[in-house]
Amino acid sequence: MSLSSVESRWPEHLAPAKELDNLLRCGICFDYFNIAMIIPQCSHNYCSLCIRKSLSYKAQCPTCCVAATEPDLRNNRILDDLVKTFDSARSHLFQAVMDSSSSPPAA
Amino acid sequence: MSLSSVESRWPEHLAPAKELDNLLRCGICFDYFNIAMIIPQCSHNYCSLCIRKSLSYKAQCPTCCVAATEPDLRNNRILDDLVKTFDSARSHLFQAVMDSSSSPPAA
Ligand SMILES: [Zn+2]
Ligand SMILES: [Zn+2]
Ligand SMILES: [Zn+2]
Ligand SMILES: [Zn+2]
């Protein structure tokens, strides 16, 4: 996933969209959720692979330290849908903002 | 919550943002999630009040009909954060798009 490659390109205009972007990222790998899993005890979310690896080292949520094991994990599929849709919306937004701010290049 | 009042105002420009908007709505009341709860068995989400009321009539997920009862419900807090952030982002986006499309009024 190279979705994160444009992370630094959010125009100032779109600061709140950048916040949305942050919410859709895994706290372990900092990339967008990839097969998002929720820890039902604490409501924190991670990529499936990231949290399984983490729990195999230490049986707790990496954010809030609540006790957790692999069988506790549940899919949080709406996050996968949100990541997909957000990625598409972002391309369109950039286009819209670029269009709106496109003044003729300085000579 | 009157957040839905601008629903019909999405400029065509922002169709994918409208899709994001749809994802953040409860399938029972069609408003934005208000204290989002996940049914861990099937990963479907609803407002806390909406799903509790629904389960009291029929002990199943209204979308996929998997058996479910109130004690199964878990908070899906990231959706509450996403609703809040999306609402703020939307205002900014509208501004950006209105700015971009503001041609002088036709005489
Ligand atoms: Zn991850
Ligand atoms: Zn946690
Ligand atoms: Zn609802
Ligand atoms: Zn369901």
CSV table of C-alpha atoms and ligand atoms in Angstrom, one decimal:
chain,number,residue,atom,x,y,z
A,1,MET,CA,0.0,0.0,0.0
A,2,SER,CA,1.5,3.3,-1.1
A,3,LEU,CA,-1.5,5.3,-0.1
A,4,SER,CA,0.5,7.2,2.4
A,5,SER,CA,2.8,8.7,-0.2
A,6,VAL,CA,0.6,11.8,-0.6
A,7,GLU,CA,0.2,12.3,3.1
A,8,SER,CA,2.3,15.5,3.2
A,9,ARG,CA,0.4,17.0,0.3
A,10,TRP,CA,-2.7,18.1,2.1
A,11,PRO,CA,-3.3,21.7,1.2
A,12,GLU,CA,-3.8,24.0,4.2
A,13,HIS,CA,-7.4,24.5,2.9
A,14,LEU,CA,-8.1,20.9,3.8
A,15,ALA,CA,-6.7,20.7,7.3
A,16,PRO,CA,-9.9,19.0,8.7
A,17,ALA,CA,-9.6,16.4,5.9
A,18,LYS,CA,-6.1,15.7,7.1
A,19,GLU,CA,-7.7,15.0,10.5
A,20,LEU,CA,-10.0,12.5,8.8
A,21,ASP,CA,-6.9,11.0,7.2
A,22,ASN,CA,-5.2,10.6,10.6
A,23,LEU,CA,-8.3,8.8,12.1
A,24,LEU,CA,-8.2,6.2,9.3
A,25,ARG,CA,-4.6,5.2,10.1
A,26,CYS,CA,-3.4,2.3,12.2
A,27,GLY,CA,-1.5,3.3,15.4
A,28,ILE,CA,1.0,0.6,14.8
A,29,CYS,CA,2.1,1.0,11.2
A,30,PHE,CA,0.7,4.6,10.6
A,31,ASP,CA,-0.6,3.5,7.2
A,32,TYR,CA,-4.3,3.3,6.4
A,33,PHE,CA,-6.1,0.4,8.1
A,34,ASN,CA,-5.6,-2.8,6.2
A,35,ILE,CA,-8.3,-5.3,7.2
A,36,ALA,CA,-9.3,-3.2,10.3
A,37,MET,CA,-9.8,-5.1,13.6
A,38,ILE,CA,-11.4,-3.7,16.7
A,39,ILE,CA,-10.6,-4.7,20.3
A,40,PRO,CA,-14.1,-4.8,21.6
A,41,GLN,CA,-13.0,-4.2,25.2
A,42,CYS,CA,-11.5,-0.7,24.5
A,43,SER,CA,-12.8,0.1,21.0
A,44,HIS,CA,-9.3,0.6,19.6
A,45,ASN,CA,-8.6,-0.4,16.0
A,46,TYR,CA,-5.5,-1.7,14.1
A,47,CYS,CA,-4.7,-3.6,10.9
A,48,SER,CA,-5.2,-7.3,11.3
A,49,LEU,CA,-1.6,-8.2,10.8
A,50,CYS,CA,-0.3,-5.3,13.0
A,51,ILE,CA,-2.4,-6.2,16.0
A,52,ARG,CA,-1.9,-10.0,15.7
A,53,LYS,CA,1.9,-9.5,15.7
A,54,SER,CA,1.7,-7.1,18.6
A,55,LEU,CA,-0.6,-9.4,20.7
A,56,SER,CA,1.8,-12.3,20.1
A,57,TYR,CA,4.5,-10.3,21.9
A,58,LYS,CA,2.3,-8.7,24.6
A,59,ALA,CA,-1.3,-9.6,25.3
A,60,GLN,CA,-2.6,-6.1,25.6
A,61,CYS,CA,-3.9,-3.1,23.5
A,62,PRO,CA,-0.8,-1.1,22.4
A,63,THR,CA,-2.7,2.1,23.0
A,64,CYS,CA,-4.5,1.7,26.3
A,65,CYS,CA,-2.9,-1.5,27.7
A,66,VAL,CA,-6.2,-3.3,28.4
A,67,ALA,CA,-5.7,-7.1,28.4
A,68,ALA,CA,-6.5,-8.6,25.0
A,69,THR,CA,-5.8,-11.7,23.0
A,70,GLU,CA,-6.3,-12.7,19.4
A,71,PRO,CA,-9.7,-14.3,19.9
A,72,ASP,CA,-11.0,-11.0,21.2
A,73,LEU,CA,-10.4,-9.3,17.8
A,74,ARG,CA,-13.4,-8.6,15.6
A,75,ASN,CA,-13.5,-7.2,12.1
A,76,ASN,CA,-14.4,-3.5,11.9
A,77,ARG,CA,-15.4,-3.6,8.2
A,78,ILE,CA,-16.8,-0.1,8.0
A,79,LEU,CA,-13.2,1.2,8.4
A,80,ASP,CA,-12.1,-0.7,5.3
A,81,ASP,CA,-14.9,0.8,3.4
A,82,LEU,CA,-14.1,4.3,4.7
A,83,VAL,CA,-10.4,3.9,3.8
A,84,LYS,CA,-11.4,2.9,0.2
A,85,THR,CA,-13.9,5.7,-0.2
A,86,PHE,CA,-11.7,8.3,1.5
A,87,ASP,CA,-8.9,7.5,-0.9
A,88,SER,CA,-11.1,8.0,-3.8
A,89,ALA,CA,-12.7,11.2,-2.3
A,90,ARG,CA,-9.2,12.5,-1.7
A,91,SER,CA,-8.2,12.3,-5.3
A,92,HIS,CA,-11.3,14.2,-6.3
A,93,LEU,CA,-10.7,16.8,-3.6
A,94,PHE,CA,-7.2,17.4,-4.6
A,95,GLN,CA,-8.4,18.0,-8.1
A,96,ALA,CA,-11.1,20.4,-6.9
A,97,VAL,CA,-8.7,22.3,-4.8
A,98,MET,CA,-6.0,22.4,-7.4
A,99,ASP,CA,-8.5,23.6,-9.9
A,100,SER,CA,-9.7,26.3,-7.5
A,101,SER,CA,-6.2,27.5,-6.6
A,102,SER,CA,-4.7,27.3,-10.1
A,103,SER,CA,-3.5,30.7,-10.9
A,104,PRO,CA,-1.3,31.1,-13.9
A,105,PRO,CA,2.3,30.1,-13.1
A,106,ALA,CA,4.5,33.0,-12.2
A,107,ALA,CA,6.7,34.0,-15.1
B,1,MET,CA,-29.0,16.6,15.4
B,2,SER,CA,-29.7,18.7,12.3
B,3,LEU,CA,-26.4,17.6,10.6
B,4,SER,CA,-28.4,16.0,7.9
B,5,SER,CA,-30.0,19.2,6.7
B,6,VAL,CA,-27.3,19.9,4.2
B,7,GLU,CA,-27.3,16.3,2.8
B,8,SER,CA,-28.8,17.3,-0.5
B,9,ARG,CA,-26.3,20.1,-1.0
B,10,TRP,CA,-23.3,18.0,-2.0
B,11,PRO,CA,-21.9,19.6,-5.2
B,12,GLU,CA,-21.4,17.1,-8.0
B,13,HIS,CA,-17.7,17.8,-7.7
B,14,LEU,CA,-17.7,16.0,-4.4
B,15,ALA,CA,-19.6,12.8,-5.2
B,16,PRO,CA,-17.1,10.6,-3.4
B,17,ALA,CA,-17.4,12.7,-0.3
B,18,LYS,CA,-21.1,12.0,-0.5
B,19,GLU,CA,-20.3,8.3,-0.3
B,20,LEU,CA,-18.2,9.0,2.8
B,21,ASP,CA,-21.2,10.8,4.2
B,22,ASN,CA,-23.4,7.7,3.5
B,23,LEU,CA,-21.0,5.4,5.2
B,24,LEU,CA,-21.2,7.5,8.4
B,25,ARG,CA,-25.0,7.2,8.6
B,26,CYS,CA,-27.0,4.8,10.7
B,27,GLY,CA,-29.1,2.3,8.7
B,28,ILE,CA,-32.0,2.7,11.1
B,29,CYS,CA,-32.5,6.5,11.4
B,30,PHE,CA,-30.3,7.5,8.4
B,31,ASP,CA,-28.8,10.3,10.4
B,32,TYR,CA,-25.1,10.4,11.3
B,33,PHE,CA,-24.1,7.8,14.0
B,34,ASN,CA,-24.9,9.1,17.4
B,35,ILE,CA,-22.9,7.0,19.9
B,36,ALA,CA,-22.0,4.3,17.4
B,37,MET,CA,-22.3,0.7,18.5
B,38,ILE,CA,-21.0,-2.3,16.6
B,39,ILE,CA,-22.5,-5.8,16.6
B,40,PRO,CA,-19.3,-7.8,16.8
B,41,GLN,CA,-20.8,-10.9,15.2
B,42,CYS,CA,-21.4,-9.2,11.9
B,43,SER,CA,-19.6,-5.8,12.1
B,44,HIS,CA,-22.7,-3.7,11.4
B,45,ASN,CA,-23.0,-0.4,13.2
B,46,TYR,CA,-26.0,1.7,14.5
B,47,CYS,CA,-26.7,4.5,16.9
B,48,SER,CA,-26.9,3.3,20.4
B,49,LEU,CA,-30.5,4.2,20.9
B,50,CYS,CA,-31.6,3.0,17.4
B,51,ILE,CA,-30.1,-0.5,17.8
B,52,ARG,CA,-31.2,-0.9,21.4
B,53,LYS,CA,-34.8,-0.1,20.5
B,54,SER,CA,-34.6,-2.4,17.5
B,55,LEU,CA,-33.2,-5.3,19.5
B,56,SER,CA,-35.9,-4.9,22.1
B,57,TYR,CA,-38.4,-5.7,19.3
B,58,LYS,CA,-36.4,-8.4,17.5
B,59,ALA,CA,-33.1,-9.9,18.7
B,60,GLN,CA,-31.3,-9.7,15.4
B,61,CYS,CA,-29.2,-7.3,13.3
B,62,PRO,CA,-31.6,-5.3,11.2
B,63,THR,CA,-29.3,-5.5,8.2
B,64,CYS,CA,-28.1,-9.1,8.1
B,65,CYS,CA,-30.4,-10.8,10.6
B,66,VAL,CA,-27.7,-12.4,12.6
B,67,ALA,CA,-28.9,-13.2,16.1
B,68,ALA,CA,-27.9,-10.4,18.5
B,69,THR,CA,-28.9,-9.0,21.9
B,70,GLU,CA,-28.1,-5.8,23.8
B,71,PRO,CA,-25.2,-7.3,25.8
B,72,ASP,CA,-23.4,-8.1,22.5
B,73,LEU,CA,-23.2,-4.4,21.6
B,74,ARG,CA,-19.8,-2.6,21.8
B,75,ASN,CA,-18.9,1.0,21.4
B,76,ASN,CA,-17.3,1.8,18.0
B,77,ARG,CA,-15.9,5.1,19.1
B,78,ILE,CA,-13.8,5.8,16.1
B,79,LEU,CA,-17.1,6.3,14.2
B,80,ASP,CA,-18.1,9.1,16.6
B,81,ASP,CA,-14.8,10.8,16.0
B,82,LEU,CA,-15.1,10.4,12.3
B,83,VAL,CA,-18.6,11.9,12.3
B,84,LYS,CA,-17.4,14.9,14.2
B,85,THR,CA,-14.3,15.4,12.0
B,86,PHE,CA,-16.2,14.8,8.8
B,87,ASP,CA,-18.8,17.4,9.8
B,88,SER,CA,-16.1,19.9,10.3
B,89,ALA,CA,-14.2,18.9,7.1
B,90,ARG,CA,-17.4,19.2,5.2
B,91,SER,CA,-18.0,22.8,6.1
B,92,HIS,CA,-14.4,23.6,5.0
B,93,LEU,CA,-14.9,21.7,1.8
B,94,PHE,CA,-18.1,23.5,0.9
B,95,GLN,CA,-16.3,26.7,1.5
B,96,ALA,CA,-13.4,25.6,-0.8
B,97,VAL,CA,-15.7,24.4,-3.5
B,98,MET,CA,-18.0,27.5,-3.3
B,99,ASP,CA,-14.9,29.7,-3.5
B,100,SER,CA,-13.7,27.7,-6.5
B,101,SER,CA,-17.0,27.8,-8.4
B,102,SER,CA,-17.9,31.4,-7.5
B,103,SER,CA,-18.1,33.0,-10.9
B,104,PRO,CA,-19.6,36.5,-11.0
B,105,PRO,CA,-23.4,36.2,-11.0
B,106,ALA,CA,-25.0,36.3,-14.5
B,107,ALA,CA,-26.4,39.8,-15.3
C,1,ZN,ZN,-1.2,-1.3,10.8
C,2,ZN,ZN,-7.2,0.0,23.6
C,3,ZN,ZN,-29.6,5.8,14.2
C,4,ZN,ZN,-25.5,-7.4,10.8
